[in-house]
Short mmCIF file of C-alpha atoms in Angstrom, two decimals:
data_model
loop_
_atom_site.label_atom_id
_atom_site.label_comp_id
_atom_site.label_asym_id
_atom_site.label_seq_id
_atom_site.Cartn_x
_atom_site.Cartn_y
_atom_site.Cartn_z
CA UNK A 906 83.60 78.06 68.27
CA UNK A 907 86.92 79.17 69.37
CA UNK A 908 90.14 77.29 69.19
CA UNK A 909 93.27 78.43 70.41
CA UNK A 910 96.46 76.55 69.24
CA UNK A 911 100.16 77.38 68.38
CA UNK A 912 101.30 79.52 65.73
CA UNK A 913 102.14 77.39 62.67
CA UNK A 914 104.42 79.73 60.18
CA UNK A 915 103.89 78.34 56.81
CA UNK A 916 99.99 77.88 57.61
CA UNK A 917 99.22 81.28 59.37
CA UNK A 918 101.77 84.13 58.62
CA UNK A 919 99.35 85.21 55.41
CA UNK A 920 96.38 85.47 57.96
CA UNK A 921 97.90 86.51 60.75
CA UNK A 922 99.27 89.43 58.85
CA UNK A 923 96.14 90.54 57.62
CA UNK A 924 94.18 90.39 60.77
CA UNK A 925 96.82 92.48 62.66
CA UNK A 926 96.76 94.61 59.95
CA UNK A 927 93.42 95.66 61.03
CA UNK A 928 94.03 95.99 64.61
CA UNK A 929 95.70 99.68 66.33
CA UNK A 930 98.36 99.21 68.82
CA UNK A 931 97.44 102.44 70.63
CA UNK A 932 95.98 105.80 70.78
CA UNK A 933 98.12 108.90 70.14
CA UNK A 934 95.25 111.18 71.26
CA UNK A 935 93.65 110.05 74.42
CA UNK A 936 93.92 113.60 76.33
CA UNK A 937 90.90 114.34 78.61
CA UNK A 938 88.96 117.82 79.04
CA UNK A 939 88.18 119.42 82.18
CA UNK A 940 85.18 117.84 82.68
CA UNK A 941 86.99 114.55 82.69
CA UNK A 942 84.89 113.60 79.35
CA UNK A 943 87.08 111.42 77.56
CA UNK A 944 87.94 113.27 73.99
CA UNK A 945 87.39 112.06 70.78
CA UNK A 946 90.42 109.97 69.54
CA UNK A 947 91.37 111.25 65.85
CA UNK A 948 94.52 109.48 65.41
CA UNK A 949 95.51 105.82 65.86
CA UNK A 950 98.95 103.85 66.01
CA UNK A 951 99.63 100.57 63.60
CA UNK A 952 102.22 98.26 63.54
CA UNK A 953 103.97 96.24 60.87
CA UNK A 954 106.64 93.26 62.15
CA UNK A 955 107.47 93.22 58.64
CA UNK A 956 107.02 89.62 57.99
CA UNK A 957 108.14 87.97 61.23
CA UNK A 958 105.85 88.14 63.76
CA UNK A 959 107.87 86.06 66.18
CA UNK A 960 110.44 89.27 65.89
CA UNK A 961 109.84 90.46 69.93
CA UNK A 962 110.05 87.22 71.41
CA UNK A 963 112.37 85.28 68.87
CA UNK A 964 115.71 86.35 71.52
CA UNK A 965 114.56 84.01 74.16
CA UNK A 966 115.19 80.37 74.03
CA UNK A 967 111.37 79.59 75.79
CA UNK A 968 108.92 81.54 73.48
CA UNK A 969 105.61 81.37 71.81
CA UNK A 970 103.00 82.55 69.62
CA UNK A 971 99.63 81.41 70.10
CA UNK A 972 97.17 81.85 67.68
CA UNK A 973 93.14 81.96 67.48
CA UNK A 974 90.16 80.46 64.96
CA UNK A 975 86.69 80.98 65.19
CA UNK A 976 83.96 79.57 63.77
CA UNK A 977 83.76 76.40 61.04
CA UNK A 978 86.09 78.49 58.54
CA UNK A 979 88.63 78.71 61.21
CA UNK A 980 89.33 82.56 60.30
CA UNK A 981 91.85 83.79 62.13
CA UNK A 982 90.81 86.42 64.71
CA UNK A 983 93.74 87.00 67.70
CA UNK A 984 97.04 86.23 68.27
CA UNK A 985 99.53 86.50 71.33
CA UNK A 986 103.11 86.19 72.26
CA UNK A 987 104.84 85.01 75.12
CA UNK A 988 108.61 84.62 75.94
CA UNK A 989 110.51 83.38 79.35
CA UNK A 990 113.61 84.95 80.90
CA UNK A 991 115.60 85.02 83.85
CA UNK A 992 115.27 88.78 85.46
CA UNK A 993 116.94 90.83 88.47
CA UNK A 994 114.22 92.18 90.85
CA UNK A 995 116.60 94.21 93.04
CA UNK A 996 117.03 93.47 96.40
CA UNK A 997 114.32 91.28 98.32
CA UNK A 998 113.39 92.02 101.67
CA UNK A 999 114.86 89.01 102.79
CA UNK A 1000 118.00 90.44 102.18
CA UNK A 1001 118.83 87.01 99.40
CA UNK A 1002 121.17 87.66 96.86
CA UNK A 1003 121.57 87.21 94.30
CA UNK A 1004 117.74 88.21 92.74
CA UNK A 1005 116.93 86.99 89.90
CA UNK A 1006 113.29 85.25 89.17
CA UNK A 1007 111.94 83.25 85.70
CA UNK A 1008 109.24 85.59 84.93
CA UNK A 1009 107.14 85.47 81.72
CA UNK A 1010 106.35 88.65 79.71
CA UNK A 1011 102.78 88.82 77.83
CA UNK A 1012 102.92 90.95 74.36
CA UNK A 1013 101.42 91.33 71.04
CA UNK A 1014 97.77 90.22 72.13
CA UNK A 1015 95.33 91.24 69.18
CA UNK A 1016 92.00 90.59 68.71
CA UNK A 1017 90.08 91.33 65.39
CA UNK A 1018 88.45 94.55 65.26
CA UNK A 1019 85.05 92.16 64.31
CA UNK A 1020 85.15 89.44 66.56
CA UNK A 1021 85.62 91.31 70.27
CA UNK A 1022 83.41 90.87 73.38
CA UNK A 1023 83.45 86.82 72.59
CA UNK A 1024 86.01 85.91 75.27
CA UNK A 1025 88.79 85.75 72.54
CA UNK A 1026 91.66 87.40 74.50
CA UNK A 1027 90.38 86.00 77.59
CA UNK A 1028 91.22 82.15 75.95
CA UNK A 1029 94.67 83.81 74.81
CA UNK A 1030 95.96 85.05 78.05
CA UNK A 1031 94.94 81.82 80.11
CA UNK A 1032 96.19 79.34 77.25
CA UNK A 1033 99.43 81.16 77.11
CA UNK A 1034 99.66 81.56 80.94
CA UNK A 1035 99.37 77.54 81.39
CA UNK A 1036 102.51 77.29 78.55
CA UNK A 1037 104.42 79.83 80.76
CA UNK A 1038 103.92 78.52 83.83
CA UNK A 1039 104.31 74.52 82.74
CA UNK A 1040 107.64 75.93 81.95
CA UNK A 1041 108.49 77.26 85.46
CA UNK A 1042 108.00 80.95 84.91
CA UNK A 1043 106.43 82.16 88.31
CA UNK A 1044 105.35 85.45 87.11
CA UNK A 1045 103.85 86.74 84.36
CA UNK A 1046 103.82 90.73 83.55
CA UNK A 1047 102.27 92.63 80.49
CA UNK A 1048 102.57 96.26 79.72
CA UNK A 1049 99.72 98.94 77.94
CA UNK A 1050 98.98 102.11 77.75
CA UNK A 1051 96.71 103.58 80.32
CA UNK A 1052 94.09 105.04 78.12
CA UNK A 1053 93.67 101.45 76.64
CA UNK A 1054 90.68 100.50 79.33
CA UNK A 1055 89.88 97.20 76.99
CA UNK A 1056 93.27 95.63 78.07
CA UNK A 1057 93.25 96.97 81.58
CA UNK A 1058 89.96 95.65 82.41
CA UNK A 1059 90.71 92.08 80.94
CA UNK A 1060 93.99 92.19 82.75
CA UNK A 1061 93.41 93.35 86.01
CA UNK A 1062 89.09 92.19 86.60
CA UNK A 1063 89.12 89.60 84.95
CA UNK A 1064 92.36 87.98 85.01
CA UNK A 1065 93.55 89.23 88.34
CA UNK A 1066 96.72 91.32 87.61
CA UNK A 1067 97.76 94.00 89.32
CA UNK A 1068 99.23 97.24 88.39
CA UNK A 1069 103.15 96.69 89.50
CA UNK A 1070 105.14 99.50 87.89
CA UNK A 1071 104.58 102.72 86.04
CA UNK A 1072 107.42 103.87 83.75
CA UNK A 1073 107.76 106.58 81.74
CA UNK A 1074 108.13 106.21 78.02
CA UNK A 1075 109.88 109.53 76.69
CA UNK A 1076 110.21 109.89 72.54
CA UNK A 1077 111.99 112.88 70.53
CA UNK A 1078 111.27 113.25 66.91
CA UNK A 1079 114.35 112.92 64.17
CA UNK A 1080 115.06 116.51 62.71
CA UNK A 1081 116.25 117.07 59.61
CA UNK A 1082 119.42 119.16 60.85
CA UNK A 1083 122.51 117.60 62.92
CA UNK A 1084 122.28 118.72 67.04
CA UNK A 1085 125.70 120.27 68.24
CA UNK A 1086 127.49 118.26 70.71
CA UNK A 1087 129.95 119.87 72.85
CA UNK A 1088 133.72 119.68 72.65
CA UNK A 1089 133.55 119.63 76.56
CA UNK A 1090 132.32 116.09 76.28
CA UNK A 1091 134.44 112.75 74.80
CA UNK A 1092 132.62 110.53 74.12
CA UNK A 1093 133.94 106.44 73.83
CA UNK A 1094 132.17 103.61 71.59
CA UNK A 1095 133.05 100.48 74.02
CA UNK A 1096 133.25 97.35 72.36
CA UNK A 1097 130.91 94.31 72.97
CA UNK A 1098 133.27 93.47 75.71
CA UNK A 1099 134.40 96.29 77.52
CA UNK A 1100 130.64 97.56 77.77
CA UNK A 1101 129.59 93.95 79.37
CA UNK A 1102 132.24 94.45 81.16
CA UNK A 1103 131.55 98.07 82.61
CA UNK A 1104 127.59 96.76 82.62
CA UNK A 1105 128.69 94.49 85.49
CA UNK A 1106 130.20 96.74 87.59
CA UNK A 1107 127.38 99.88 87.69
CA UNK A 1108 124.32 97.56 87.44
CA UNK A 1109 124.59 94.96 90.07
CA UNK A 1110 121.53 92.63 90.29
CA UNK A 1111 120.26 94.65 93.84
CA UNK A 1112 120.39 98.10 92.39
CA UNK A 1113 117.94 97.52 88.87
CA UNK A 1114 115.00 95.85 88.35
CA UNK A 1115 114.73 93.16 85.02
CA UNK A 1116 118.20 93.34 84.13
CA UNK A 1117 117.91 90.28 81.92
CA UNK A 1118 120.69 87.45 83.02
CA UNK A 1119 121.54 87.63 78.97
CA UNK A 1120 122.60 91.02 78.67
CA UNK A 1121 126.20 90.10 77.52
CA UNK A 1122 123.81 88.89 74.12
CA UNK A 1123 121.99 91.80 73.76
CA UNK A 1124 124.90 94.47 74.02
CA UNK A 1125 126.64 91.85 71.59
CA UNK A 1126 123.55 91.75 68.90
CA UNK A 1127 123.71 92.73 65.32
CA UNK A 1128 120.71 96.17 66.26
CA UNK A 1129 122.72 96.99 69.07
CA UNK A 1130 124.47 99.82 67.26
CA UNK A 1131 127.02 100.58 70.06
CA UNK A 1132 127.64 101.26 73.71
CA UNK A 1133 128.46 104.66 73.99
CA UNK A 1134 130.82 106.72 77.02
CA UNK A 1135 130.96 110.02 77.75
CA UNK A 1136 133.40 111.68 79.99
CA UNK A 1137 134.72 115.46 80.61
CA UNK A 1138 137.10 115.74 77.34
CA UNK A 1139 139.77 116.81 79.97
CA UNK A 1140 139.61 113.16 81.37
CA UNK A 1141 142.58 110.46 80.97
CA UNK A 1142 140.52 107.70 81.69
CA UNK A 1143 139.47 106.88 77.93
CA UNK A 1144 142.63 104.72 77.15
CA UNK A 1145 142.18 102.36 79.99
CA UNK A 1146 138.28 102.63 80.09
CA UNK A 1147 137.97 100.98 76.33
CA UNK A 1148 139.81 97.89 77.77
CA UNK A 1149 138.48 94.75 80.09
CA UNK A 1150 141.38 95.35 82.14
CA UNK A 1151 139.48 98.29 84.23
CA UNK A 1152 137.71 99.31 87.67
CA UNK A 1153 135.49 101.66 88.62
CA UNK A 1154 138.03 103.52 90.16
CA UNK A 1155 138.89 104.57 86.32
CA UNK A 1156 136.45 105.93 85.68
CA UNK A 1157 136.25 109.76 86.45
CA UNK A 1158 133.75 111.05 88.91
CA UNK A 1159 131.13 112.34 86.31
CA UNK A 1160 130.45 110.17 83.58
CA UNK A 1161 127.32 108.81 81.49
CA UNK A 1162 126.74 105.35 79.30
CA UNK A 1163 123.57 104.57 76.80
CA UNK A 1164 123.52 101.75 75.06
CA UNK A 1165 121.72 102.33 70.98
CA UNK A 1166 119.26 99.95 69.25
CA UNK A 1167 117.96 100.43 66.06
CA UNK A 1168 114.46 98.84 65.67
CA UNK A 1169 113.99 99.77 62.52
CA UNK A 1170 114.87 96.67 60.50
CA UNK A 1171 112.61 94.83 63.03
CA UNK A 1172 109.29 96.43 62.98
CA UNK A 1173 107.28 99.71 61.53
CA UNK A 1174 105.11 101.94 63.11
CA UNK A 1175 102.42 104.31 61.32
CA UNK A 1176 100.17 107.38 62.77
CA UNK A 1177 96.76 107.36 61.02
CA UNK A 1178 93.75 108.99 61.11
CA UNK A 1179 95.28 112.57 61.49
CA UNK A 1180 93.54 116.04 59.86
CA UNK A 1181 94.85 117.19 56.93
CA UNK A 1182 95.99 120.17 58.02
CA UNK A 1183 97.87 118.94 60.90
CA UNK A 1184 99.73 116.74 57.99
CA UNK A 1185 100.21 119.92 55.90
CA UNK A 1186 101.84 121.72 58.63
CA UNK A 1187 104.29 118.76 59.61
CA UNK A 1188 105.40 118.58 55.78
CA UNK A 1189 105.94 122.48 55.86
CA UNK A 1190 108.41 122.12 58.71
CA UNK A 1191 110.25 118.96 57.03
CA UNK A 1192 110.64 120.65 54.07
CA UNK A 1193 111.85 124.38 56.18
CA UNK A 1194 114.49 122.26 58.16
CA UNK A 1195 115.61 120.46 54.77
CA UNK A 1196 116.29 123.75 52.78
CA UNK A 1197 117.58 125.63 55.47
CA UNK A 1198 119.26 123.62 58.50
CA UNK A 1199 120.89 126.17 59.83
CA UNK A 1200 117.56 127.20 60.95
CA UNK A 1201 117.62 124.70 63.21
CA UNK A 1202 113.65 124.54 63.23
CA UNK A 1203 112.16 121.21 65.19
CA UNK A 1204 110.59 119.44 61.96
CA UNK A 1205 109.50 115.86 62.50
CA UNK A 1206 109.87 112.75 59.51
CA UNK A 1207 106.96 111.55 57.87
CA UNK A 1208 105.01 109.63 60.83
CA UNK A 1209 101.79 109.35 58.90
CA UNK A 1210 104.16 106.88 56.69
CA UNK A 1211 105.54 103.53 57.96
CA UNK A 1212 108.42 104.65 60.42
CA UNK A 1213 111.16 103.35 62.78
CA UNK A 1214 112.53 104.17 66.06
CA UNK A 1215 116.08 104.16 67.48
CA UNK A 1216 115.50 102.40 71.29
CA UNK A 1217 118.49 104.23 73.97
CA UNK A 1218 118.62 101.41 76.69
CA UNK A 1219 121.07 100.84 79.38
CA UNK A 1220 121.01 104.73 80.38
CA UNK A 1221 122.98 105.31 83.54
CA UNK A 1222 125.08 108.57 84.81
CA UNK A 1223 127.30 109.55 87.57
CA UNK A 1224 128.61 112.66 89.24
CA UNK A 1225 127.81 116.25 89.29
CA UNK A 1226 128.59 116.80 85.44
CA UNK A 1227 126.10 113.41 84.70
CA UNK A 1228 122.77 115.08 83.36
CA UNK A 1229 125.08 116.78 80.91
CA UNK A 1230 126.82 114.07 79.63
CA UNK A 1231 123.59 112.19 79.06
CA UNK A 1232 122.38 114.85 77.49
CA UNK A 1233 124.98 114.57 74.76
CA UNK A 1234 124.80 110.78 74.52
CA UNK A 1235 121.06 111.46 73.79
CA UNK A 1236 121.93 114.31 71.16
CA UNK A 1237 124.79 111.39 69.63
CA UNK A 1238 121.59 109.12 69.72
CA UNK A 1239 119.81 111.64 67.40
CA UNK A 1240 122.36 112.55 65.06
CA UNK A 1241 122.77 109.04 64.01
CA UNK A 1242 119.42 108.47 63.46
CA UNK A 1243 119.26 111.50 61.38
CA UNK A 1244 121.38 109.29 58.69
CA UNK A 1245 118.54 106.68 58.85
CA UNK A 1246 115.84 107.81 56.28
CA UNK A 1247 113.69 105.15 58.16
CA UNK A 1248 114.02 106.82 61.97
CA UNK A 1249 111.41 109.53 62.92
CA UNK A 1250 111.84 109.31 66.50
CA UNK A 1251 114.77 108.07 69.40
CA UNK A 1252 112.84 106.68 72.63
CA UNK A 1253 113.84 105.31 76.12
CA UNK A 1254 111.59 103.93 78.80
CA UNK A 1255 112.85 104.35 82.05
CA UNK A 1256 111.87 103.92 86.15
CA UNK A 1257 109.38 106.70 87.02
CA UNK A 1258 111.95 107.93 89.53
CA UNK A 1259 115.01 107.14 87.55
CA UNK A 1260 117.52 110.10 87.92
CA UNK A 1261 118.54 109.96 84.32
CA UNK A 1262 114.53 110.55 83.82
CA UNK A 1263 115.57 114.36 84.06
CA UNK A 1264 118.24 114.26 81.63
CA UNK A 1265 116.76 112.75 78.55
CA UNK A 1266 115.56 115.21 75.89
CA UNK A 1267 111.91 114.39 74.61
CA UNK A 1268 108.78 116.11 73.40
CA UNK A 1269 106.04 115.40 75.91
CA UNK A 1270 103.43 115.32 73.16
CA UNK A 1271 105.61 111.97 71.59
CA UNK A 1272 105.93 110.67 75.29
CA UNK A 1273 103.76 108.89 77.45
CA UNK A 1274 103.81 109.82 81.28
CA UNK A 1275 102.69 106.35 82.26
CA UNK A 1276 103.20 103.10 80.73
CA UNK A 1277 101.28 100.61 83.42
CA UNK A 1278 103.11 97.34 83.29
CA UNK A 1279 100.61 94.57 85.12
CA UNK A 1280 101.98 91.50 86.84
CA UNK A 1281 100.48 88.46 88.14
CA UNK A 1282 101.84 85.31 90.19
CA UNK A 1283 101.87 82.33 88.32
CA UNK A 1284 102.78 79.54 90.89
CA UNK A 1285 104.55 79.25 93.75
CA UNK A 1286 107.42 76.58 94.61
CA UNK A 1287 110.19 78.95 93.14
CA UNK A 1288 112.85 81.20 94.41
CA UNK A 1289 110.30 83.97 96.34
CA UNK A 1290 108.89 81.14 98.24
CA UNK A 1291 111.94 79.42 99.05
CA UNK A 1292 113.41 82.70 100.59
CA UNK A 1293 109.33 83.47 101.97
CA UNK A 1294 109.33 86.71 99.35
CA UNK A 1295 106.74 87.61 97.17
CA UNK A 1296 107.70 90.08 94.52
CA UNK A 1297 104.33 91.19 93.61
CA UNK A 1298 103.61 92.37 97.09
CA UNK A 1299 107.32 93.44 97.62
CA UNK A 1300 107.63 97.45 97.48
CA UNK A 1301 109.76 98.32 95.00
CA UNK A 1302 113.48 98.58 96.27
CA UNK A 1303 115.32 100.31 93.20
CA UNK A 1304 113.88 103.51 91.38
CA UNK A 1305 115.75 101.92 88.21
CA UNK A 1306 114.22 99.88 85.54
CA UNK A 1307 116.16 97.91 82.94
CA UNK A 1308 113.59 97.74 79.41
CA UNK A 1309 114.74 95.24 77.09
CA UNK A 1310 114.48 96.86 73.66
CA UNK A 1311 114.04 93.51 72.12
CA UNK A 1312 111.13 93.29 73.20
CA UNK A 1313 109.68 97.19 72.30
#
């Protein structure tokens, strides 16, 4: 009663649409009480890929959408993505260089909100797990939040993945008023070019973990606003920095670089399901830091609305004066999202123990402490087993993790 086949555009977007519609992408109240009772969620989190639901998987030359029917009226009750790519997984313990493994990443599984418990995402994963590996991925990872115990448990008992890394996800809401940024601080937009180019020297494939191999077309794309420098405004390094014709050795000895993407035009997110008064209290605040922004109070946009976030990827500092500098790339982050009527918040998912963890401004209430990213080995034959390493089983080498915002 359950057919699983690829996603046909003309025939399913109407469907498809409509079904994910109905389907929450994640709780944004899953705190727990003393007595480790699970409280009652109040608010949900939807998405909207408005119109192209191939948007998060569309950059990668291998990817699908799979889609499923059930029943004789073939109605259209899950859907997941898949896309291949060729990653960095730090240094193996073999000692091998370079490392860099054809891994497959799992995303955008929904299943009806009427049609769960029949083995639905169950057929998904392992149909899209034989595409991915028929096209030589060896791995296969998926991430979710750890208060979603559905996804886990299908995962990890029943489709034997194991938990592999843990970062942190850490979100700061737009406010209405600009943040100051200090005249201490210079800070450089790098072209396309120069910020491949400085990319390649402070991210080599043993020190960061999937560093995608096409980073030179992601820093390059049409959301990637800008890669952005900052330096002590007493440096002289800015006029040789902003060219290819540069070494590390310019650069000064503090110094930070993020990297801005604006999801917005790609997909929508939308909080619902909150009290009334907590919504009357938010929309006192917007309009407080409208009127008066010299108030400087910490409103937040309209989240209970469709809403967009500005991704920071790429984050990476240096020196003694680093955490500072970051600091006022992140508040440069904020301040141009504060232009975009359609950003509420400016996120950036980074390695657990990540230095620049420390640095980046969020609200821990937006955040999420955990994001538990699941992997699983898909066949064997490749790279690891030539050089007799297993990545999976490997301890982690590198406390930094590259997310590709393309795929948020």
């Amino acid at each position: 009663m359950i057919r699983v086949r690829e996603f046909d555009v003309e025939k399913d977007l109407k469907a498809v649409e409509e079904m994910e519609s109905r389907c929450e992408v994640g709780p944004t109240d899953a705190g727990a009480g003393s007595n480790k009772k699970k409280k009652k969620r109040s608010m949900s989190l939807y998405v909207d890929l408005l119109g192209d639901p191939l948007c998060r998987v569309r950059h990668a030359p291998d990817h699908v959408m799979l889609v499923a029917e059930y029943g004789e009226k073939k109605e259209m009750v899950g859907v997941i993505r898949a896309c291949i790519k060729m990653v960095t997984r730090g240094r193996t313990s073999s000692g091998f260089l370079p490392a860099y493994v054809r891994i497959a990443y799992i995303l955008g599984l929904r299943v009806s909100p009427f049609h769960r418990r029949l083995g639905i995402g169950t057929k998904l994963v392992e149909r899209v797990e034989l595409w991915c590996a028929a096209r030589g991925a060896e791995y296969a990872y998926m991430a979710t939040d750890p208060a979603n115990s559905a996804s886990l448990n299908l995962f990890t008992r029943r489709l034997s993945y194991s938990r592999f890394r843990s970062p942190v996800l850490l979100a700061h809401p737009v406010h209405s008023h600009l943040l100051p940024l200090s005249p201490s601080v210079a800070v450089l937009r790098l072209p396309p070019s120069a910020a491949i180019a400085l990319y390649s020297r402070l991210l080599p494939p043993s020190a960061v973990e999937f560093l995608p191999s096409d980073l030179p077309t992601l820093l390059s794309h049409d959301l990637t606003l800008s890669t952005f420098l900052a330096i002590p405004s007493s440096s002289s390094a800015s006029s040789v920095i902003t060219t290819n014709a540069f070494s590390l050795s310019d650069l000064p000895s503090s110094f930070a670089i993020m990297s801005l993407w604006d999801s917005t035009r790609v997909l929508r997110l939308r909080v619902a399901g909150a009290p009334p008064a907590a919504r009357a209290a938010l929309a006192l605040l917007r309009t407080v830091d409208a009127r008066a922004p010299w108030m400087r109070v910490p409103s937040i946009r309209d989240i209970f609305r469709p809403f967009g976030v500005y991704i920071m990827y790429g984050l990476h500092m240096a020196g003694p004066e680093g955490p500072r500098l970051m600091r006022s790339l992140c508040r440069l982050a904020h301040n141009a999202a504060v232009a975009d009527e359609n950003c509420a918040a400016v996120v950036a998912e980074l390695g657990r123990g990540d230095p620049v963890r420390a640095a980046v401004p969020h609200w821990k209430r937006f955040s999420c402490e955990e994001d538990v990213w699941c992997m699983k080995r898909l066949r064997g034959g490749g790279d690891d087993a030539i050089h007799g390493d297993d990545w999976l089983a490997s301890p982690p080498t590198t406390d930094v993790i590259f997310v590709d915002p393309r795929e948020f």
